[in-house]
Tab-separated table of C-alpha atoms and ligand atoms in Angstrom:
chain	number	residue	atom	x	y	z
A	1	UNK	CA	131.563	100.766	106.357
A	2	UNK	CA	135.387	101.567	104.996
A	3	UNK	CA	136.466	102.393	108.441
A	4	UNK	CA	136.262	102.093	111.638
A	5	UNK	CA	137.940	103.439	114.756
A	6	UNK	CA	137.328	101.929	117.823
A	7	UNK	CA	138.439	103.301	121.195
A	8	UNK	CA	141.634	103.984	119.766
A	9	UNK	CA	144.479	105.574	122.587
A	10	UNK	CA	148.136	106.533	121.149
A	11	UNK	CA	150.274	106.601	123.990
A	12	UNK	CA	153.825	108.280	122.705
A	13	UNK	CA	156.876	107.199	125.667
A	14	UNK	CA	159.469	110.073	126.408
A	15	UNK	CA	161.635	107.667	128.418
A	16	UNK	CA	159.692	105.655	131.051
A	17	UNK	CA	157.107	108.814	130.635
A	18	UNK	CA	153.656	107.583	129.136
A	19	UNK	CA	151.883	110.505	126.842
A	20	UNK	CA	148.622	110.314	125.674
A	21	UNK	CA	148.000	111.183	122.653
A	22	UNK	CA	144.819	109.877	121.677
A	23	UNK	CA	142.023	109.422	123.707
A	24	UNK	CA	139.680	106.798	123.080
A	25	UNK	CA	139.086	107.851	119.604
A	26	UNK	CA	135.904	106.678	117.707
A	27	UNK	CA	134.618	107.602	114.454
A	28	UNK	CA	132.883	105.707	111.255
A	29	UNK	CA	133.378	106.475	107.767
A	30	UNK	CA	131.107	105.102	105.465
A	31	UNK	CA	132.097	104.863	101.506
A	32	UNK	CA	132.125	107.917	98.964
A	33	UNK	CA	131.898	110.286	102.508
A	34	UNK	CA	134.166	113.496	102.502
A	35	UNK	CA	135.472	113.932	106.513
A	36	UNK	CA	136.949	117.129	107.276
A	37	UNK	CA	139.243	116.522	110.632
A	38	UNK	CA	139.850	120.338	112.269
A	39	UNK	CA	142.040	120.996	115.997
A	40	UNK	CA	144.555	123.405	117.070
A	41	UNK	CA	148.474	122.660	116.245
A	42	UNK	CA	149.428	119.660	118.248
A	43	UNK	CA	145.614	117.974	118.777
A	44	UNK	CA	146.899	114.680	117.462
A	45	UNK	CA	145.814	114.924	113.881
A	46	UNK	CA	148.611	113.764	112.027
A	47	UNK	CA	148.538	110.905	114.396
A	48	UNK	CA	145.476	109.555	113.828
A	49	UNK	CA	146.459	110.192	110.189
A	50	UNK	CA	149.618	107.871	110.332
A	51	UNK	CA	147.164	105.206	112.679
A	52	UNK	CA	144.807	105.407	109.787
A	53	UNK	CA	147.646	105.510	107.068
A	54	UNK	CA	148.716	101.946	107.947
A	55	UNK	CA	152.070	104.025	109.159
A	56	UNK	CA	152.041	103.620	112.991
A	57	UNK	CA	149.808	101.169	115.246
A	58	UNK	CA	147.793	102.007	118.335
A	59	UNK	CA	148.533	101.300	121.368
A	60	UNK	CA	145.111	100.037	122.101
A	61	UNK	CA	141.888	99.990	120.514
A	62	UNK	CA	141.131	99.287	116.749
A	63	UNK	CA	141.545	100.939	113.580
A	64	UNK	CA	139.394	98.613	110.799
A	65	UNK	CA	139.884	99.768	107.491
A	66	UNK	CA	138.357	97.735	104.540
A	67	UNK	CA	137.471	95.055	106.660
A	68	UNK	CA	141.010	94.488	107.582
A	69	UNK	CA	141.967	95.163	111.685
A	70	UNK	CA	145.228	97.423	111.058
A	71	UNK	CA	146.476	96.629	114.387
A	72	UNK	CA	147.334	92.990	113.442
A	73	UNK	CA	148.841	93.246	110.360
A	74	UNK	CA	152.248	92.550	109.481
A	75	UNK	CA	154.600	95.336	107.808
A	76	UNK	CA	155.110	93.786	104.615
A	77	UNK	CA	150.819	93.463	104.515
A	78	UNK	CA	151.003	97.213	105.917
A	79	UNK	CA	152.875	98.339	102.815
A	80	UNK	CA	150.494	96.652	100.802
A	81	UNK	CA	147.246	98.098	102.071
A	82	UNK	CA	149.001	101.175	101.683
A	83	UNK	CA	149.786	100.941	98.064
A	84	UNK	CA	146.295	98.779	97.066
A	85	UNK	CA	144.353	100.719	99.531
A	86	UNK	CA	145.072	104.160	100.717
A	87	UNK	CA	146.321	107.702	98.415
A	88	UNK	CA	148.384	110.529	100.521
A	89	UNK	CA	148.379	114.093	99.845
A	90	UNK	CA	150.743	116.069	102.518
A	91	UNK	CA	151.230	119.797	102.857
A	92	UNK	CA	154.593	118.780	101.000
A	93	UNK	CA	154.007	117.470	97.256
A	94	UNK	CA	157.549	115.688	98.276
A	95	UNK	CA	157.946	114.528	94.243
A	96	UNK	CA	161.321	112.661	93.406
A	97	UNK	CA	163.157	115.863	91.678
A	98	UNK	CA	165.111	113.281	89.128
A	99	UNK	CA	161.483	112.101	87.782
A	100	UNK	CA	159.221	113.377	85.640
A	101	UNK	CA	155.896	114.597	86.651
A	102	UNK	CA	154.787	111.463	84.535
A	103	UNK	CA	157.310	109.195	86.151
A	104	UNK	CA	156.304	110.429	89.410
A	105	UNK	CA	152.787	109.075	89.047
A	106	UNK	CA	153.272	106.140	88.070
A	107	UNK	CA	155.803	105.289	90.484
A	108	UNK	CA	152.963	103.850	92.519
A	109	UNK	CA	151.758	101.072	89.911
A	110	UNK	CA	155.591	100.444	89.022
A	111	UNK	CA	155.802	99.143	93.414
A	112	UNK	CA	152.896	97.205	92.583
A	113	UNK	CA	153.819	95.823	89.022
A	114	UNK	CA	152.213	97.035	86.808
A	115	UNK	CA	153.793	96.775	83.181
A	116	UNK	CA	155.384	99.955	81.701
A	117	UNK	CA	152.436	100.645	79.181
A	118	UNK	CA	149.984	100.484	81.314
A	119	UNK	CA	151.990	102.771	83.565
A	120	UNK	CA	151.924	105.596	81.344
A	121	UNK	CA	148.597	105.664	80.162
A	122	UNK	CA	147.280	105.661	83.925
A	123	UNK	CA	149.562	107.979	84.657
A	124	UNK	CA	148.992	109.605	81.443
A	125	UNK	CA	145.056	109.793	82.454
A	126	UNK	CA	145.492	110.836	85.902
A	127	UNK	CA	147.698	114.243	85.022
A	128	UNK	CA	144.789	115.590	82.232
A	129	UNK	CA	142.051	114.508	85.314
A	130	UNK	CA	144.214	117.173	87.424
A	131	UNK	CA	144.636	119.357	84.010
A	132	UNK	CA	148.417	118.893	83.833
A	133	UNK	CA	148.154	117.339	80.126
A	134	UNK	CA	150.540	119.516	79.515
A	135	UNK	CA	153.254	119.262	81.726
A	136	UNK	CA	153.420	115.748	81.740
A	137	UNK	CA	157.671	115.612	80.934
A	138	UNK	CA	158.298	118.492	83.193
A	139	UNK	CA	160.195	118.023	86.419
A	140	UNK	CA	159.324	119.139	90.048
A	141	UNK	CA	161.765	122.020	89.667
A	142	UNK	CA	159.979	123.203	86.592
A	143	UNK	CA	156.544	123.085	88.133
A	144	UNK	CA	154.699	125.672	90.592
A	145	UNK	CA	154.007	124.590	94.193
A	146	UNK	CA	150.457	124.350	93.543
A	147	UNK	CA	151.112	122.159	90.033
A	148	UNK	CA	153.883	120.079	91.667
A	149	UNK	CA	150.675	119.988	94.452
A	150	UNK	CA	147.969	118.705	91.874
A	151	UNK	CA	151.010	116.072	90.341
A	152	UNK	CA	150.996	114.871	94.027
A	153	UNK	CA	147.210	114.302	94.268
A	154	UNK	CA	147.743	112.127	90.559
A	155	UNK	CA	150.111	109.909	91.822
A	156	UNK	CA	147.640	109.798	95.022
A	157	UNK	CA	144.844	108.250	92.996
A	158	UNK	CA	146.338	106.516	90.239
A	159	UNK	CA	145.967	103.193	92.170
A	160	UNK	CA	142.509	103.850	92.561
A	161	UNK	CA	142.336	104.122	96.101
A	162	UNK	CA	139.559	103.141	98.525
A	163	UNK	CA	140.554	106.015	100.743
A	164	UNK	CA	142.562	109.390	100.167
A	165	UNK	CA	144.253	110.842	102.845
A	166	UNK	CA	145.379	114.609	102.935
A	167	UNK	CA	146.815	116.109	105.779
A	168	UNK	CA	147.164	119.886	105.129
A	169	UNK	CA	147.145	119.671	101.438
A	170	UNK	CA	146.863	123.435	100.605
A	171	UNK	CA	149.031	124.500	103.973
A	172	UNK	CA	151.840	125.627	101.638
A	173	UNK	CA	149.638	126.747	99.277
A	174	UNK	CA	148.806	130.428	97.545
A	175	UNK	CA	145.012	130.497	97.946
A	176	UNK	CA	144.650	130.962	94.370
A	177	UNK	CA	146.359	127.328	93.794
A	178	UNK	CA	144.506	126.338	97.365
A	179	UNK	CA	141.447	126.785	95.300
A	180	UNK	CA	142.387	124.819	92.798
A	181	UNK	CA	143.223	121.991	94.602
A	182	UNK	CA	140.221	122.373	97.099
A	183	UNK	CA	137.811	121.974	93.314
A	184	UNK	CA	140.157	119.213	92.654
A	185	UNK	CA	138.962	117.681	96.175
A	186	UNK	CA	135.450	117.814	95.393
A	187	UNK	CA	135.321	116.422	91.890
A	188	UNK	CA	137.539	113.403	93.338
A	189	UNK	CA	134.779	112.973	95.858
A	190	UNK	CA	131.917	113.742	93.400
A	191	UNK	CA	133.394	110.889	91.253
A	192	UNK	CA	133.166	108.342	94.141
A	193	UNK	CA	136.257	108.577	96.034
A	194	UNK	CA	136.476	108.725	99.729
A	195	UNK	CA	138.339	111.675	101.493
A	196	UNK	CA	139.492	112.128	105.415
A	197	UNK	CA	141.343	115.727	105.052
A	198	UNK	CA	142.736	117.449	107.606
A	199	UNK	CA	142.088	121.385	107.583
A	200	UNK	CA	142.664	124.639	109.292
A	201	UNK	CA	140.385	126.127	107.161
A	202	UNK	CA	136.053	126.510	108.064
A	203	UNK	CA	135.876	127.496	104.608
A	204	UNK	CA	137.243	123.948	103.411
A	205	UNK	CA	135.814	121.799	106.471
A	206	UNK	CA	132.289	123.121	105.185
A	207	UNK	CA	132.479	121.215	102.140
A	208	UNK	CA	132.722	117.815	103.442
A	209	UNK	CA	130.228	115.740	104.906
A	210	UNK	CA	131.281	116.083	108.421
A	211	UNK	CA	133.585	117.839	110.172
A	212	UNK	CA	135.191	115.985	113.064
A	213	UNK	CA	137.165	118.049	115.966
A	214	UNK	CA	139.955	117.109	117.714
A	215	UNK	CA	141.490	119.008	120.910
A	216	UNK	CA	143.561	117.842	123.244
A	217	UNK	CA	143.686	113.760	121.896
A	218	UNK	CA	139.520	114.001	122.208
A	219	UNK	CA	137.651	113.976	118.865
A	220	UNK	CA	133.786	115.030	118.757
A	221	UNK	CA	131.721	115.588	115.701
A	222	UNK	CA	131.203	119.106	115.529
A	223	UNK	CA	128.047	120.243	116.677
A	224	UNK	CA	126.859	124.334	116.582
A	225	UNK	CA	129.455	124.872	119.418
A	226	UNK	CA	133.094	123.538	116.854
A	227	UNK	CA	131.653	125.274	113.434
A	228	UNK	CA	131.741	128.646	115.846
A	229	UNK	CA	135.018	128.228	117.210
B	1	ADP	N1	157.036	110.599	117.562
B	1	ADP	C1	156.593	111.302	118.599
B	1	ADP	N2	157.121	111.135	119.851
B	1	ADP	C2	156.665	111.828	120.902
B	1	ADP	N3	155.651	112.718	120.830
B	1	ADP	C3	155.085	112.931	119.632
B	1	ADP	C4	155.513	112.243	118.451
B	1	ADP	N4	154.744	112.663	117.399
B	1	ADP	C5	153.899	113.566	117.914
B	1	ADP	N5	154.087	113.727	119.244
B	1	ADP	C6	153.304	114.622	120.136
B	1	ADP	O1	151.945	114.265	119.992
B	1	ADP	C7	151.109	115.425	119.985
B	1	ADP	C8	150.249	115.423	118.719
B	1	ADP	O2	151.081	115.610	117.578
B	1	ADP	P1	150.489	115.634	116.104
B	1	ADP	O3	149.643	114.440	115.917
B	1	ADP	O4	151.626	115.800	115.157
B	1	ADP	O5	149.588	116.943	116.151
B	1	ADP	P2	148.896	117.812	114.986
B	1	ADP	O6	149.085	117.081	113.692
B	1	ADP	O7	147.474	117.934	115.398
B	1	ADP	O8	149.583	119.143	115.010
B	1	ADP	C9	152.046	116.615	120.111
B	1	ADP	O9	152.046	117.014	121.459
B	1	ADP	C10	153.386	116.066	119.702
B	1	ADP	O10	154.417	116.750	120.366
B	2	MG	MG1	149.935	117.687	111.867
């Protein structure tokens, strides 16, 4: 099992005010699955995300992610699961606009060491697997939204993730480039990779393995009753 959630509650304070958040939370994700994670505009999906994403901590129960209990870890090893671990796609491609699309992905192996070389040619191999061979010197303000998109999802897997997390990741899209990077998606997870997106769309949920629902803090595995709504 990559992951496991485990009675997880997120509790945010508004002064001495307790909100809940999330509500006893549990879900298993096995490896090479595609999760599709669908709720209404404030459900507590990007929450769980960041829980998940090694970028906030419950405030009880477990999150277990490569065998590792993400509640008891300290920043610094935070940061590294994050950058050994985990890929992010947002709705936002959120590229440094003084790099290169190149230099943008491979600004994850340069945090983790890797020598220049090397570098290059993953990054290299990462922008013809998203069919940017050609843009590879551009910069973000040269590129569509939906290529500086697909330079986002490189630099997402060109650590080789265990798990890639996308919250949104064709929100700000035009279908047309949605498309793209919804085929982009599916080869990942053809080739191996594991996927938890988050989606508005039923069209994009159906492709994955499961589709989880969240309302209100509560997630449920969609049965007949979520695919309807
Ligand atoms: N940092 C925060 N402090 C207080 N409340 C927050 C914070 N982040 C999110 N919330 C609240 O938690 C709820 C869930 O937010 P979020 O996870 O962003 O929802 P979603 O991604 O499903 O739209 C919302 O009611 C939001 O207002
Ligand atoms: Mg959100």
């Amino acid at each position: 099992m990559l992951l496991n959630c485990i009675d997880v509650c997120k509790d945010y304070y508004r002064g001495k005010l307790s909100v809940p958040v999330l509500k006893n939370v549990n879900f298993q994700v096995e490896s090479g699955e595609y999760i599709a994670i669908m709720g209404p505009s404030g459900s507590g999906k990007t929450t769980l995300m960041n829980l998940i994403g090694c970028l906030d901590v419950p405030t009880s129960g477990q999150c277990i992610l490569n065998g590792e209990d993400l509640s008891r870890q300290s920043s610094r090893k935070m940061a590294i699961i994050r950058n050994r671990v985990l890929g992010f796609v947002f709705q936002q491609a959120d590229l440094l606009p003084g790099l290169t699309a190149l230099e943008n992905v491979a600004l994850p192996l340069l945090y983790r060491g890797t020598g220049k070389r090397e570098r290059r040619e993953r990054a290299a191999e990462m922008l013809r697997k998203v069919g940017l061979e050609d843009r590879m010197e551009f910069l973000p303000n040269q590129l569509s939204g939906g290529q500086c998109q697909r330079v986002a999802i490189a630099r997402a897997i060109v650590g080789a993730p265990k798990l890639l997390l996308a919250d949104e990741p064709t929100g700000a899209l035009d279908s047309k480039s949605g498309e793209q990077v919804m085929r982009l998606f599916r080869q990942l997870n053809g080739e191996g990779i594991t996927i938890i997106m988050i989606t508005h769309s039923m069209e994009v949920a159906r492709e994955a393995d499961k589709i989880l629902f969240i309302r209100d803090g509560v997630l449920t595995e969609a049965g007949e009753e979520g695919i309807q709504s």
